[in-house]
C-alpha positions as a printed Julia matrix, in Angstrom:
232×3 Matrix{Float64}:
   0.0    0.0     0.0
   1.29   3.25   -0.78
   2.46   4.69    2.47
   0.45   8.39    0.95
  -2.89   6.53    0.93
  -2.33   4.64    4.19
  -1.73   7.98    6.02
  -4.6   10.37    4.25
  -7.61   8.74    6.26
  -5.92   9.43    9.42
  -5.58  13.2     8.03
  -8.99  13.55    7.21
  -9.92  12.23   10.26
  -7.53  14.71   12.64
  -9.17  17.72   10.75
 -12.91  16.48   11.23
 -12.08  16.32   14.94
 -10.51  20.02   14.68
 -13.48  20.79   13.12
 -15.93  19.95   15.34
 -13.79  21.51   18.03
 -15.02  24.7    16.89
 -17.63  27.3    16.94
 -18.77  30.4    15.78
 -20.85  33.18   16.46
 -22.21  36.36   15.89
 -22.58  39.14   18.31
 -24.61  42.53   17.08
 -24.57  46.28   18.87
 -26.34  49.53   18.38
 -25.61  52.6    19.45
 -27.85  55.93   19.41
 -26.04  59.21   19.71
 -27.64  62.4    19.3
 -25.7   64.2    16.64
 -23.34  66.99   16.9
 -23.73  68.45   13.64
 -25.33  68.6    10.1
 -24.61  69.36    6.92
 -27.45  71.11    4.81
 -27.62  71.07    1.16
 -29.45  73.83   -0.62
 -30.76  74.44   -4.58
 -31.35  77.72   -5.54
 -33.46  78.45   -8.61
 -34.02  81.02  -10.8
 -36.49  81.84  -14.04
 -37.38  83.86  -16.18
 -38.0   84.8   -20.14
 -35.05  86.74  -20.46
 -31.38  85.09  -19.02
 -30.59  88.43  -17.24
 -33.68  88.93  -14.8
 -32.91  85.39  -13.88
 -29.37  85.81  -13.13
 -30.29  88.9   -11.56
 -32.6   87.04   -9.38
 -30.68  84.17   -8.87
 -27.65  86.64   -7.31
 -29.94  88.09   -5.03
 -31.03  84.95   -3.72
 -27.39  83.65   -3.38
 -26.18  86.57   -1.46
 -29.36  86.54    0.85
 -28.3   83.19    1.82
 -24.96  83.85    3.15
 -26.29  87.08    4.75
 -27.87  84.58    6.61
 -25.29  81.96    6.85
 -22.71  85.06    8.31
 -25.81  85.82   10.79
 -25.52  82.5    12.21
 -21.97  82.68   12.44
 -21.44  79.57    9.58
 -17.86  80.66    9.01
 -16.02  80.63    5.29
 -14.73  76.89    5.97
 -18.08  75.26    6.86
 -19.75  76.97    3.66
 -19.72  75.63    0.14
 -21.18  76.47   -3.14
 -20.42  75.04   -6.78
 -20.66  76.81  -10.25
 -24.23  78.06  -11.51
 -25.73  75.79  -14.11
 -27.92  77.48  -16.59
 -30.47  75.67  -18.5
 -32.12  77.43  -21.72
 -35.57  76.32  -22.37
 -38.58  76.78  -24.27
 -40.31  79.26  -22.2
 -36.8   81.2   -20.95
 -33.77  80.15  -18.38
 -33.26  78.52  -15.39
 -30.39  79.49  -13.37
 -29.58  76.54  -10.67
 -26.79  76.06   -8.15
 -26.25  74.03   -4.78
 -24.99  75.71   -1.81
 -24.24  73.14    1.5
 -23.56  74.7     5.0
 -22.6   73.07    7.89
 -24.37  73.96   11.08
 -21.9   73.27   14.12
 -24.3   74.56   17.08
 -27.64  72.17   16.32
 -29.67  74.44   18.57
 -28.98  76.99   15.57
 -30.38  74.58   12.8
 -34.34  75.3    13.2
 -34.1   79.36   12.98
 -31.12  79.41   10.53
 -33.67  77.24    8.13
 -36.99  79.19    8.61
 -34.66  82.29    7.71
 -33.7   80.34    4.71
 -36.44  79.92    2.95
 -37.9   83.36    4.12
 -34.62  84.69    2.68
 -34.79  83.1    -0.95
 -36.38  80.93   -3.56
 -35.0   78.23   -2.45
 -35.53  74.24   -1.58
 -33.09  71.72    0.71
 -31.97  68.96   -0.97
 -30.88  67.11    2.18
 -30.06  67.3     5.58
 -27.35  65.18    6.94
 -26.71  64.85   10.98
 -23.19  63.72   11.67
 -21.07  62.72   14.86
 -17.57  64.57   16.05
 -16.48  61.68   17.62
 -17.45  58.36   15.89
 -14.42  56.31   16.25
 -15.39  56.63   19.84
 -18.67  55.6    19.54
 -17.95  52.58   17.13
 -15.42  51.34   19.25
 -18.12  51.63   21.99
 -20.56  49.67   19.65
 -17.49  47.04   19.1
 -17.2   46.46   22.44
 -20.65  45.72   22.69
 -20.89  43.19   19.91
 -18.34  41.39   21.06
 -19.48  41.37   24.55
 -22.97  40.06   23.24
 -21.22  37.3    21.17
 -18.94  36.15   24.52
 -22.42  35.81   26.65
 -24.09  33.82   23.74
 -21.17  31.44   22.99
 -21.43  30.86   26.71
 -24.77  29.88   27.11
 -24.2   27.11   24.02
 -21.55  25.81   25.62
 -22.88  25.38   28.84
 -25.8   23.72   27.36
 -23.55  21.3    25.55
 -21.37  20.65   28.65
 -18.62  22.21   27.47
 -16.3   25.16   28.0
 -15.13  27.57   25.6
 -11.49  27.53   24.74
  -9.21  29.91   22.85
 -10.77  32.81   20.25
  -9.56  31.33   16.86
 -11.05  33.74   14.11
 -12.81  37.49   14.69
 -14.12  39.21   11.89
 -15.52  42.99   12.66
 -18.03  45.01   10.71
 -18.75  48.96   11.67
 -21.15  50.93    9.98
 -23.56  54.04   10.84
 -22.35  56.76   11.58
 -25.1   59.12   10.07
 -28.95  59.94    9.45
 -29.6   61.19    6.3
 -33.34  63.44    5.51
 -34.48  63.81    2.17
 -37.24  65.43    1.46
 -38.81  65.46    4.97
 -37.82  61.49    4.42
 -34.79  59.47    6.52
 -33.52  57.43    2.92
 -30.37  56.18    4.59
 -29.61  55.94    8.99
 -26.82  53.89    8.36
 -28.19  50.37   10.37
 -27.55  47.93    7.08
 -29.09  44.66    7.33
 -31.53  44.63   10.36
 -33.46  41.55    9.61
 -29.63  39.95   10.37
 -29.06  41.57   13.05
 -32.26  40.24   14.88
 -30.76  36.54   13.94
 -27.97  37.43   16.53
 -27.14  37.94   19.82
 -27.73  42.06   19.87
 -26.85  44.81   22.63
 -28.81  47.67   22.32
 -27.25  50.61   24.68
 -29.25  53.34   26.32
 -29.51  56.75   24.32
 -26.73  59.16   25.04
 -29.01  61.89   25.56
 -32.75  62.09   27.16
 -33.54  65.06   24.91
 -34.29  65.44   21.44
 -36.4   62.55   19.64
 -35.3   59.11   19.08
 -35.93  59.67   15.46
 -32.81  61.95   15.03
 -30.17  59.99   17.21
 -27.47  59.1    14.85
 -27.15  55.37   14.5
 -23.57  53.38   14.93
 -23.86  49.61   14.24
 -21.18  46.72   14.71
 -21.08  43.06   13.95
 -18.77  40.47   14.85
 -18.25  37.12   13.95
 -16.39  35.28   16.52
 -14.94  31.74   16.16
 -13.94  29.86   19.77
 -12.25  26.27   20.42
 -14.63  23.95   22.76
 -12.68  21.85   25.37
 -14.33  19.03   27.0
């Protein structure tokens, strides 16, 4: 017998025991954070029959807007506008352009946009609420998940008779981060898969905050995958 094939089964046989000396599982965190900041995107528009009145127009509006951005104190670096785009159509021009500001002090975000739109003919795109501090708060969310996949790995092996050994494999996923409003509408808070999530072991922690609505607390997610030797 070749000595090759004599010693293979006994191979195959070593790594199906390794095998089933193994487990792995999946631990899930969310954390709510009310955010420090947004960023506010803003179209200005402009028509008319004849090009000038609506440019005319148009630079009115745009300069009404950073009178109010200098107002609320929205300094050079935190304001942002791109070129003008004008469209020539059947009935006259359309002057267009996006402005974005970013609002530092949150308790200045609800006048600064009434005075917006009483300023100018204008419309937000989107309103997106961000965090100073996230590595802090997904490293917080980490911790969590992996705290949450330690107490479930537990439980199974205690049901099994077992104890858990060394951690042979992690694999981390962050994400969240932000809450995105478009059109009156959240379109993206940054959670990814929740039907997943719910098929895991899942810490949720207690909002940072008590004020301000649960709606607006900026989302930070993390998943781990966690694979442990079981000793006997």
């Amino acid at each position: 017998m070749n000595l090759k094939n004599a010693i293979l089964p006994f191979l195959m046989l070593s790594t199906l025991a390794s095998a089933e000396r193994l487990i792995r599982v999946s631990g899930d965190a969310l954390v709510e954070v009310q955010p420090d900041y947004a960023i506010v995107r803003l179209n200005l528009e402009a028509r008319d029959r004849l090009l000038k009145r609506a440019r005319a127009t148009h630079t009115a509006d745009l300069e009404a807007v950073l009178q109010v951005a200098a107002r609320h104190k929205i300094s050079n670096a935190d304001l942002a506008q791109d070129f003008p785009e004008i469209d020539s159509r059947s009935d006259g021009f359309l002057v267009r352009r996006t402005v974005q500001l970013t609002v530092r002090d949150l308790k200045d975000y609800d006048p600064l946009l009434f005075e917006l739109y009483d300023s100018a003919a204008l419309t937000v795109e989107s309103v997106e609420f961000r965090l100073n501090d996230l590595l802090k708060h997904r490293e917080r969310a980490r911790d969590m998940a992996i705290t949450a996949a330690e107490t479930k790995v537990n439980l199974m092996v205690k049901t099994m008779k077992r104890r858990v050994g060394r951690v042979m494999d992690v694999e981390v996923e962050s994400g969240g981060g932000s809450l995105l409003r478009r059109g009156g509408m959240i379109v993206d808070d940054g959670r990814g898969n929740g039907n997943r999530a719910m098929q895991n072991a899942i810490l949720v922690a207690p909002p940072s905050s008590a004020s301000g609505s649960g709606l607006f607390r900026v989302p930070v997610t993390a998943k781990v995958d966690v694979q442990y030797e079981i000793l006997d």
